[in-house]
Amino acid sequence: GAVVSQHPSRVICKSGTSVKIECRSLDFQATTMFWYRQFPKQSLMLMATSNEGSKATYEQGVEKDKFLINHASLTLSTLTVTSAHPEDSSFYICSAQDRGNTEAFFGQGTRLTVV
Amino acid sequence: GNSVTQMEGPVTLSEEAFLTINCTYTATGYPSLFWYVQYPGEGLQLLLKATKADDKGSNKGFEATYRKETTSFHLEKGSVQVSDSAVYFCALRGNYGQNFVFGPGTRLSVLP
């Protein structure tokens, strides 16, 4: 099946710094990418949807200035957590799909810890 | 809007026991239905899917049948193994290319 690579898998950063998470589709063109956040022992909460070449659509309650999403190419989307705080610590997962495909492929996830 | 409800765990079974994880959904139109599995510290992996009513998805001994009349997509396995210990998410995707909607997840622990 299709492969989505997410990097880094784990990151620890200091409060006030920014962290960038990359999501790459390795063998298909991802026209749409989704970013999710998962709290411990909870389900995935959609943060935003991005289509290549256009601005991301954020879900209600997600700060677009804090969680910057860039989908500059058909194989790469990035999520930047700006001015991170301990409450931003979480597991972030991306998924990607190509046009016309009912299935989305998930990255391995990134565990962010802000200290 | 679309929603997914699934039985909340944790579910603890002995090896070789029969597994059922219930999942029901609410959606307009004809969504596609999925089961994803998440092993500790990892992302989600597609386990199986069904795209229309009465379809049966199957993989690695797991099965689920798309039942439109009961709006259900229950996951079953006849004989679980310790390696099946994970969190299982039921999910749907609408038929207009919308994003996925996930259930809360069910944690399964299989004891030797």
Coordinates of N, CA and C in Angstrom, one line a residue:
Chain A
G1 N 0.8 -1.2 0.0 CA 0.0 0.0 0.0 C 0.8 1.2 0.0
A2 N 0.2 2.4 -0.1 CA 0.9 3.6 -0.2 C 1.5 3.9 1.2
V3 N 2.6 4.7 1.1 CA 3.4 5.0 2.3 C 3.4 6.5 2.6
V4 N 3.1 6.8 3.8 CA 3.2 8.2 4.3 C 4.3 8.2 5.4
S5 N 5.3 9.1 5.2 CA 6.4 9.2 6.2 C 6.2 10.5 7.0
Q6 N 6.2 10.4 8.3 CA 6.1 11.5 9.2 C 7.4 11.6 10.0
H7 N 7.9 12.8 10.1 CA 9.1 13.1 10.8 C 9.1 14.4 11.5
P8 N 9.7 14.4 12.8 CA 10.3 13.4 13.5 C 9.2 12.5 14.2
S9 N 9.6 11.4 14.7 CA 8.7 10.5 15.5 C 8.5 11.0 16.9
R10 N 9.6 11.6 17.4 CA 9.6 12.2 18.8 C 10.4 13.5 18.8
V11 N 9.9 14.4 19.5 CA 10.6 15.7 19.7 C 10.3 16.3 21.1
I12 N 11.3 16.8 21.7 CA 11.2 17.5 23.0 C 11.7 18.9 22.7
C13 N 10.9 19.9 23.1 CA 11.4 21.2 22.9 C 11.1 22.1 24.1
K14 N 11.7 23.2 24.2 CA 11.5 24.1 25.4 C 10.3 25.0 25.1
S15 N 9.6 25.5 26.1 CA 8.5 26.4 26.0 C 9.0 27.6 25.2
G16 N 8.1 28.1 24.3 CA 8.4 29.3 23.6 C 9.1 29.1 22.3
T17 N 9.6 27.9 22.0 CA 10.2 27.6 20.7 C 9.2 27.0 19.8
S18 N 9.6 26.9 18.5 CA 8.7 26.4 17.5 C 9.2 25.0 17.0
V19 N 8.3 24.2 16.6 CA 8.6 22.8 16.1 C 7.9 22.6 14.8
K20 N 8.7 22.0 13.9 CA 8.1 21.7 12.6 C 8.0 20.2 12.4
I21 N 6.9 19.7 12.0 CA 6.6 18.3 11.7 C 6.4 18.1 10.2
E22 N 7.0 17.2 9.6 CA 6.9 17.0 8.2 C 6.1 15.7 7.9
C23 N 5.3 15.8 6.8 CA 4.5 14.6 6.4 C 4.7 14.5 4.9
R24 N 5.2 13.3 4.5 CA 5.5 13.1 3.1 C 4.8 11.9 2.5
S25 N 4.2 12.0 1.4 CA 3.7 10.9 0.7 C 4.8 10.4 -0.2
L26 N 5.2 9.1 -0.1 CA 6.4 8.6 -0.8 C 6.1 8.0 -2.2
D27 N 4.9 7.6 -2.4 CA 4.7 6.9 -3.7 C 3.4 7.3 -4.4
F28 N 2.8 8.4 -3.9 CA 1.6 8.9 -4.6 C 1.5 10.4 -4.4
Q29 N 0.7 11.0 -5.1 CA 0.5 12.5 -5.0 C -0.7 12.7 -4.1
A30 N -0.4 13.4 -3.0 CA -1.4 13.7 -1.9 C -2.0 15.0 -2.2
T31 N -3.2 15.0 -2.8 CA -3.9 16.2 -3.1 C -4.5 16.8 -1.8
T32 N -4.7 16.0 -0.9 CA -5.3 16.4 0.4 C -4.5 15.8 1.6
M33 N -4.2 16.6 2.5 CA -3.6 16.1 3.8 C -4.4 16.5 5.0
F34 N -4.5 15.7 6.0 CA -5.2 16.0 7.2 C -4.2 15.9 8.4
W35 N -4.4 16.8 9.3 CA -3.6 16.8 10.5 C -4.5 16.6 11.7
Y36 N -4.1 15.6 12.5 CA -4.9 15.2 13.7 C -4.0 15.3 14.9
R37 N -4.8 15.5 16.0 CA -4.1 15.5 17.3 C -4.8 14.4 18.2
Q38 N -4.0 13.7 18.9 CA -4.5 12.7 19.8 C -4.0 12.8 21.2
F39 N -4.9 13.0 22.1 CA -4.6 13.1 23.5 C -4.5 11.7 24.1
P40 N -3.8 11.5 25.2 CA -3.6 10.1 25.7 C -5.0 9.4 25.9
K41 N -5.0 8.2 25.4 CA -6.1 7.3 25.5 C -7.4 7.9 24.9
Q42 N -7.3 8.8 24.0 CA -8.4 9.3 23.3 C -8.3 9.2 21.8
S43 N -9.4 9.5 21.1 CA -9.4 9.3 19.7 C -8.7 10.5 19.0
L44 N -8.7 10.4 17.7 CA -8.1 11.5 16.9 C -9.0 12.6 16.7
M45 N -8.5 13.8 16.9 CA -9.3 15.0 16.6 C -8.7 15.7 15.4
L46 N -9.5 15.9 14.4 CA -9.1 16.6 13.2 C -8.8 18.1 13.6
M47 N -7.6 18.5 13.2 CA -7.1 19.9 13.4 C -7.4 20.7 12.2
A48 N -7.0 20.2 11.0 CA -7.1 21.0 9.8 C -6.9 20.1 8.6
T49 N -7.5 20.6 7.5 CA -7.4 19.9 6.2 C -6.7 20.8 5.2
S50 N -5.7 20.3 4.5 CA -5.0 21.2 3.6 C -5.0 20.5 2.2
N51 N -5.2 21.4 1.2 CA -5.1 21.0 -0.2 C -3.9 21.6 -0.8
E52 N -3.3 20.9 -1.7 CA -2.0 21.4 -2.3 C -2.3 22.8 -2.9
G53 N -1.4 23.7 -2.6 CA -1.5 25.0 -3.2 C -2.5 26.0 -2.6
S54 N -3.2 25.6 -1.6 CA -4.2 26.5 -1.1 C -4.1 26.5 0.4
K55 N -4.7 27.5 1.1 CA -4.6 27.6 2.5 C -5.4 26.5 3.2
A56 N -4.9 26.1 4.4 CA -5.5 25.0 5.1 C -6.9 25.5 5.7
T57 N -7.7 24.6 5.9 CA -9.0 24.8 6.5 C -8.9 24.2 7.9
Y58 N -9.1 25.1 8.9 CA -8.9 24.7 10.3 C -10.3 24.4 10.9
E59 N -10.3 23.4 11.8 CA -11.5 23.1 12.6 C -11.7 24.1 13.6
Q60 N -13.0 24.2 14.1 CA -13.3 25.2 15.1 C -12.5 24.9 16.3
G61 N -12.0 26.0 16.9 CA -11.2 25.9 18.1 C -9.7 25.7 17.9
V62 N -9.3 25.5 16.7 CA -7.9 25.3 16.4 C -7.3 26.6 16.0
E63 N -6.2 27.1 16.7 CA -5.7 28.4 16.4 C -4.8 28.3 15.2
K64 N -5.2 29.0 14.1 CA -4.4 28.9 12.9 C -3.0 29.6 13.0
D65 N -2.9 30.6 13.9 CA -1.7 31.3 14.0 C -0.7 30.5 14.9
K66 N -1.2 29.5 15.6 CA -0.3 28.7 16.4 C 0.1 27.4 15.7
F67 N -0.8 26.9 14.9 CA -0.6 25.6 14.2 C -0.5 26.0 12.7
L68 N 0.7 26.3 12.2 CA 0.8 26.7 10.8 C 1.0 25.5 9.9
I69 N 0.1 25.4 8.9 CA 0.2 24.3 8.0 C 0.5 24.8 6.6
N70 N 1.5 24.1 6.0 CA 1.9 24.4 4.7 C 1.8 23.2 3.8
H71 N 1.2 23.3 2.7 CA 1.1 22.1 1.8 C 1.6 22.6 0.4
A72 N 2.9 22.8 0.3 CA 3.4 23.5 -0.9 C 3.6 22.6 -2.1
S73 N 3.6 21.3 -1.9 CA 3.8 20.4 -3.0 C 2.8 19.2 -2.8
L74 N 2.7 18.4 -3.8 CA 1.8 17.2 -3.8 C 2.4 16.1 -3.0
T75 N 3.6 16.2 -2.4 CA 4.1 15.2 -1.6 C 4.6 15.6 -0.2
L76 N 4.4 16.9 0.1 CA 4.8 17.3 1.4 C 3.9 18.3 2.0
S77 N 3.6 18.1 3.3 CA 2.8 19.0 4.1 C 3.6 19.2 5.4
T78 N 3.6 20.4 6.0 CA 4.3 20.6 7.3 C 3.3 21.2 8.3
L79 N 3.5 20.9 9.5 CA 2.8 21.5 10.6 C 3.8 22.1 11.5
T80 N 3.7 23.4 11.8 CA 4.6 24.1 12.7 C 3.8 24.5 13.9
V81 N 4.3 24.0 15.0 CA 3.7 24.5 16.3 C 4.5 25.7 16.8
T82 N 4.0 26.8 16.8 CA 4.7 28.0 17.1 C 4.6 28.4 18.6
S83 N 5.6 28.9 19.1 CA 5.6 29.3 20.6 C 5.0 28.2 21.4
A84 N 5.6 27.1 21.4 CA 5.0 25.9 22.0 C 4.9 26.1 23.5
H85 N 3.8 25.5 24.1 CA 3.7 25.5 25.5 C 3.4 24.1 26.0
P86 N 3.6 23.8 27.3 CA 3.4 22.4 27.7 C 2.0 21.8 27.3
E87 N 1.0 22.6 27.3 CA -0.3 22.1 26.9 C -0.4 21.7 25.4
D88 N 0.6 22.0 24.6 CA 0.6 21.6 23.3 C 1.2 20.2 23.1
S89 N 1.7 19.7 24.2 CA 2.3 18.3 24.2 C 1.2 17.3 23.9
S90 N 1.5 16.5 22.9 CA 0.5 15.6 22.4 C 1.1 14.7 21.3
F91 N 0.2 13.8 20.7 CA 0.6 13.0 19.6 C 0.0 13.6 18.4
Y92 N 0.7 13.9 17.4 CA 0.2 14.5 16.2 C 0.4 13.5 15.0
I93 N -0.7 13.3 14.3 CA -0.7 12.4 13.2 C -1.2 13.1 11.9
C94 N -0.5 12.8 10.8 CA -1.0 13.3 9.5 C -1.5 12.1 8.7
S95 N -2.4 12.5 7.8 CA -2.8 11.5 6.8 C -2.9 12.1 5.4
A96 N -2.8 11.3 4.4 CA -2.8 11.9 3.1 C -3.6 11.0 2.2
Q97 N -4.2 11.6 1.2 CA -5.0 10.8 0.2 C -4.8 11.5 -1.1
D98 N -5.0 10.6 -2.2 CA -4.9 11.2 -3.5 C -6.3 11.4 -4.0
R99 N -6.4 12.1 -5.1 CA -7.8 12.4 -5.7 C -8.5 11.1 -6.1
G100 N -9.7 11.0 -5.6 CA -10.5 9.9 -6.0 C -10.3 8.6 -5.2
N101 N -9.5 8.7 -4.2 CA -9.2 7.5 -3.4 C -10.1 7.6 -2.1
T102 N -10.8 6.5 -1.8 CA -11.6 6.6 -0.5 C -10.8 6.4 0.7
E103 N -9.6 5.9 0.5 CA -8.7 5.5 1.7 C -7.7 6.6 1.9
A104 N -7.4 6.9 3.2 CA -6.3 7.8 3.5 C -5.2 7.0 4.2
F105 N -4.0 7.4 4.0 CA -2.9 6.7 4.6 C -2.3 7.6 5.6
F106 N -1.9 6.9 6.7 CA -1.5 7.7 7.9 C 0.0 7.6 8.1
G107 N 0.6 8.7 8.6 CA 2.0 8.7 9.0 C 2.1 8.0 10.4
Q108 N 3.3 7.8 10.8 CA 3.6 7.1 12.0 C 3.3 7.9 13.3
G109 N 3.1 9.2 13.1 CA 2.8 10.0 14.3 C 4.0 10.7 14.8
T110 N 3.9 11.8 15.5 CA 4.9 12.5 16.2 C 4.5 12.8 17.6
R111 N 5.3 12.4 18.5 CA 5.0 12.7 19.9 C 5.8 13.9 20.3
L112 N 5.1 15.0 20.6 CA 5.7 16.3 21.0 C 5.6 16.4 22.5
T113 N 6.7 16.7 23.1 CA 6.8 17.0 24.5 C 7.4 18.4 24.7
V114 N 6.6 19.3 25.3 CA 7.1 20.7 25.5 C 7.4 20.8 27.0
V115 N 8.7 21.2 27.3 CA 9.1 21.3 28.7 C 9.4 22.7 29.1
Chain B
G1 N -24.4 16.1 11.7 CA -23.2 15.7 11.0 C -22.9 14.2 11.2
N2 N -21.9 13.7 10.5 CA -21.5 12.3 10.6 C -20.9 12.0 12.0
S3 N -21.1 10.8 12.5 CA -20.5 10.4 13.8 C -20.4 8.9 13.8
V4 N -19.5 8.5 14.7 CA -19.2 7.1 14.9 C -19.2 6.8 16.4
T5 N -19.9 5.7 16.8 CA -19.9 5.3 18.2 C -19.4 3.9 18.2
Q6 N -18.5 3.6 19.1 CA -18.0 2.2 19.3 C -17.9 1.9 20.8
M7 N -17.9 0.6 21.1 CA -17.8 0.2 22.4 C -16.5 0.6 23.0
E8 N -16.5 1.2 24.2 CA -15.3 1.7 24.8 C -14.7 0.6 25.7
G9 N -13.5 0.5 25.7 CA -12.8 -0.6 26.4 C -12.5 -0.1 27.8
P10 N -11.5 -0.7 28.4 CA -10.6 -1.7 27.7 C -11.3 -3.0 27.6
V11 N -11.0 -3.8 26.6 CA -11.4 -5.1 26.5 C -10.2 -6.1 26.7
T12 N -10.4 -7.0 27.6 CA -9.3 -7.9 28.0 C -9.8 -9.3 27.7
L13 N -9.1 -10.1 26.8 CA -9.4 -11.4 26.5 C -8.3 -12.3 26.6
S14 N -8.6 -13.6 26.7 CA -7.5 -14.6 26.7 C -7.2 -15.0 25.3
E15 N -6.0 -15.4 25.1 CA -5.6 -15.9 23.7 C -6.6 -16.9 23.2
E16 N -6.9 -16.8 21.9 CA -7.8 -17.7 21.2 C -9.3 -17.5 21.5
A17 N -9.6 -16.5 22.3 CA -11.0 -16.1 22.5 C -11.6 -15.4 21.3
F18 N -12.9 -15.3 21.2 CA -13.6 -14.7 20.2 C -13.7 -13.2 20.5
L19 N -13.5 -12.3 19.5 CA -13.6 -10.9 19.7 C -14.7 -10.3 18.9
T20 N -15.4 -9.4 19.5 CA -16.4 -8.5 18.9 C -16.2 -7.1 19.4
I21 N -16.0 -6.2 18.5 CA -16.0 -4.7 18.9 C -17.1 -4.1 18.1
N22 N -18.1 -3.6 18.8 CA -19.3 -3.0 18.1 C -19.0 -1.6 17.6
C23 N -19.5 -1.3 16.5 CA -19.4 0.1 15.9 C -20.7 0.4 15.2
T24 N -21.3 1.6 15.5 CA -22.4 2.1 14.8 C -22.1 3.5 14.3
Y25 N -22.8 3.9 13.3 CA -22.5 5.2 12.7 C -23.8 6.0 12.4
T26 N -23.6 7.2 12.2 CA -24.7 8.1 11.7 C -24.1 8.9 10.6
A27 N -24.7 8.9 9.4 CA -24.2 9.6 8.3 C -25.3 9.8 7.3
T28 N -25.1 10.8 6.5 CA -26.0 11.0 5.3 C -25.4 10.3 4.1
G29 N -26.2 9.8 3.2 CA -25.7 9.2 2.0 C -25.2 7.8 2.3
Y30 N -24.1 7.5 1.6 CA -23.5 6.2 1.6 C -22.0 6.3 1.9
P31 N -21.7 6.4 3.2 CA -20.3 6.5 3.6 C -19.5 5.2 3.3
S32 N -18.2 5.4 3.3 CA -17.3 4.2 3.4 C -16.9 4.0 4.8
L33 N -16.7 2.8 5.2 CA -16.5 2.4 6.6 C -15.1 1.7 6.7
F34 N -14.4 2.0 7.8 CA -13.1 1.5 8.0 C -12.9 1.1 9.5
W35 N -11.9 0.1 9.6 CA -11.3 -0.2 10.9 C -9.8 0.1 10.8
Y36 N -9.3 0.9 11.7 CA -7.9 1.2 11.8 C -7.4 0.6 13.1
V37 N -6.1 0.2 13.1 CA -5.5 -0.3 14.3 C -4.3 0.5 14.7
Q38 N -4.1 0.8 15.9 CA -2.9 1.6 16.4 C -2.2 0.8 17.4
Y39 N -1.0 0.4 17.1 CA -0.1 -0.2 18.1 C 0.6 0.8 18.9
P40 N 1.1 0.5 20.1 CA 1.6 1.4 21.0 C 2.7 2.3 20.4
G41 N 2.5 3.6 20.5 CA 3.5 4.5 20.0 C 3.6 4.7 18.5
E42 N 2.6 4.2 17.8 CA 2.7 4.2 16.4 C 1.4 5.0 15.8
G43 N 1.5 5.2 14.5 CA 0.3 5.8 13.9 C -0.7 4.8 13.6
L44 N -1.7 5.1 12.8 CA -2.8 4.2 12.5 C -2.5 3.4 11.2
Q45 N -2.9 2.2 11.2 CA -2.8 1.3 10.1 C -4.2 0.9 9.7
L46 N -4.5 0.9 8.4 CA -5.7 0.4 7.9 C -5.8 -1.1 8.2
L47 N -6.9 -1.6 8.8 CA -7.1 -3.0 9.0 C -8.0 -3.6 7.9
L48 N -9.1 -2.9 7.7 CA -10.0 -3.3 6.7 C -11.0 -2.2 6.4
K49 N -11.7 -2.4 5.3 CA -12.7 -1.4 4.9 C -13.8 -2.0 4.1
A50 N -14.9 -1.2 4.0 CA -16.0 -1.6 3.1 C -16.6 -0.3 2.6
T51 N -16.9 -0.3 1.3 CA -17.4 0.9 0.7 C -18.8 0.9 0.3
K52 N -19.5 -0.2 0.4 CA -21.0 -0.2 0.2 C -21.7 -1.2 1.0
A53 N -23.0 -1.1 1.1 CA -23.8 -1.9 1.9 C -23.6 -3.4 1.6
D54 N -23.5 -4.2 2.6 CA -23.4 -5.7 2.5 C -22.0 -6.1 2.2
D55 N -21.1 -5.2 1.9 CA -19.7 -5.5 1.7 C -19.1 -6.1 3.0
K56 N -18.2 -7.0 2.8 CA -17.5 -7.5 4.0 C -16.0 -7.2 3.8
G57 N -15.4 -6.5 4.8 CA -14.0 -6.3 4.7 C -13.3 -7.4 5.6
S58 N -12.1 -7.8 5.2 CA -11.4 -8.8 6.0 C -9.9 -8.7 5.8
N59 N -9.2 -9.0 6.9 CA -7.8 -8.9 6.8 C -7.2 -9.5 8.1
K60 N -6.2 -10.3 8.0 CA -5.5 -10.9 9.2 C -6.5 -11.6 10.1
G61 N -7.5 -12.2 9.6 CA -8.5 -12.9 10.4 C -9.6 -12.1 11.0
F62 N -9.5 -10.8 10.8 CA -10.5 -9.8 11.2 C -11.6 -9.7 10.1
E63 N -12.8 -9.5 10.5 CA -13.9 -9.3 9.5 C -14.8 -8.2 10.0
A64 N -15.5 -7.5 9.1 CA -16.6 -6.6 9.5 C -17.5 -6.5 8.2
T65 N -18.8 -6.4 8.5 CA -19.7 -6.3 7.4 C -20.5 -5.0 7.5
Y66 N -20.6 -4.4 6.4 CA -21.3 -3.1 6.3 C -22.8 -3.3 6.3
R67 N -23.5 -3.0 7.4 CA -24.9 -3.3 7.5 C -25.6 -1.9 7.5
K68 N -26.2 -1.6 6.4 CA -26.9 -0.3 6.3 C -28.2 -0.3 7.1
E69 N -28.9 -1.4 7.2 CA -30.1 -1.4 7.9 C -30.0 -1.2 9.4
T70 N -28.8 -1.6 9.9 CA -28.6 -1.3 11.3 C -27.5 -0.3 11.6
T71 N -27.0 0.3 10.5 CA -25.9 1.3 10.5 C -24.8 0.8 11.4
S72 N -24.3 -0.4 11.1 CA -23.3 -1.0 11.9 C -22.1 -1.5 11.1
F73 N -21.0 -1.7 11.8 CA -19.8 -2.2 11.1 C -19.0 -2.9 12.2
H74 N -19.5 -3.9 12.8 CA -18.9 -4.6 14.0 C -17.7 -5.3 13.5
L75 N -16.6 -5.2 14.3 CA -15.4 -6.0 14.0 C -15.4 -7.3 14.8
E76 N -15.0 -8.4 14.1 CA -14.9 -9.7 14.7 C -13.6 -10.4 14.3
K77 N -13.2 -11.3 15.3 CA -12.1 -12.2 15.0 C -12.4 -13.4 15.8
G78 N -12.2 -14.6 15.1 CA -12.6 -15.8 15.8 C -11.6 -16.3 16.9
S79 N -10.3 -15.9 16.7 CA -9.3 -16.4 17.7 C -8.2 -15.4 17.8
V80 N -8.3 -14.6 18.9 CA -7.3 -13.5 19.0 C -6.0 -14.0 19.5
Q81 N -4.9 -13.2 19.2 CA -3.6 -13.6 19.6 C -3.0 -12.4 20.5
V82 N -2.0 -12.7 21.2 CA -1.4 -11.6 22.0 C -1.0 -10.4 21.2
S83 N -0.5 -10.7 20.0 CA 0.0 -9.7 19.0 C -1.2 -8.8 18.5
D84 N -2.4 -9.2 18.8 CA -3.6 -8.3 18.4 C -3.8 -7.2 19.4
S85 N -3.1 -7.2 20.5 CA -3.3 -6.2 21.5 C -2.9 -4.8 20.9
A86 N -3.9 -3.9 20.9 CA -3.8 -2.6 20.3 C -5.0 -1.8 20.5
V87 N -5.1 -0.6 20.0 CA -6.3 0.2 20.0 C -6.9 0.1 18.6
Y88 N -8.2 -0.1 18.6 CA -8.9 -0.2 17.3 C -9.9 0.9 17.2
F89 N -9.9 1.6 16.0 CA -10.7 2.7 15.7 C -11.6 2.4 14.6
C90 N -12.9 2.6 14.8 CA -13.9 2.5 13.7 C -14.0 3.9 13.1
A91 N -14.1 4.0 11.8 CA -14.1 5.3 11.2 C -15.0 5.3 9.9
L92 N -15.5 6.5 9.6 CA -16.3 6.6 8.3 C -15.8 7.8 7.5
R93 N -16.0 7.7 6.2 CA -15.7 8.8 5.4 C -16.9 9.0 4.5
G94 N -17.4 10.2 4.4 CA -18.6 10.5 3.6 C -18.3 10.3 2.1
N95 N -19.3 10.2 1.3 CA -19.2 9.9 -0.1 C -19.0 11.2 -0.9
Y96 N -18.6 12.3 -0.3 CA -18.2 13.5 -1.0 C -16.8 13.9 -0.7
G97 N -16.0 13.0 -0.4 CA -14.6 13.3 -0.2 C -14.3 14.0 1.1
Q98 N -15.2 13.9 2.1 CA -14.9 14.6 3.3 C -13.8 13.9 4.1
N99 N -13.4 14.6 5.2 CA -12.4 14.0 6.1 C -13.0 12.8 6.8
F100 N -12.1 12.0 7.4 CA -12.6 10.9 8.2 C -13.1 11.3 9.6
V101 N -14.1 10.6 10.0 CA -14.6 10.8 11.4 C -14.3 9.5 12.2
F102 N -13.7 9.6 13.3 CA -13.2 8.4 14.0 C -14.1 8.2 15.3
G103 N -14.3 6.9 15.6 CA -14.8 6.6 16.9 C -13.8 6.8 18.0
P104 N -14.2 6.7 19.3 CA -13.3 6.9 20.4 C -12.2 5.9 20.6
G105 N -12.2 4.8 19.9 CA -11.2 3.8 20.0 C -11.5 2.8 21.1
T106 N -11.1 1.6 20.9 CA -11.3 0.5 21.9 C -10.0 -0.2 22.1
R107 N -9.5 -0.1 23.3 CA -8.2 -0.8 23.7 C -8.4 -2.2 23.9
L108 N -7.7 -3.1 23.2 CA -7.8 -4.5 23.4 C -6.5 -5.0 24.0
S109 N -6.6 -5.8 25.0 CA -5.5 -6.5 25.6 C -5.8 -8.0 25.6
V110 N -4.8 -8.7 25.0 CA -5.0 -10.2 24.9 C -3.9 -10.8 25.8
L111 N -4.3 -11.6 26.7 CA -3.4 -12.2 27.7 C -3.1 -13.7 27.2
P112 N -1.8 -14.0 27.4 CA -1.4 -15.4 27.0 C -2.0 -16.5 27.9

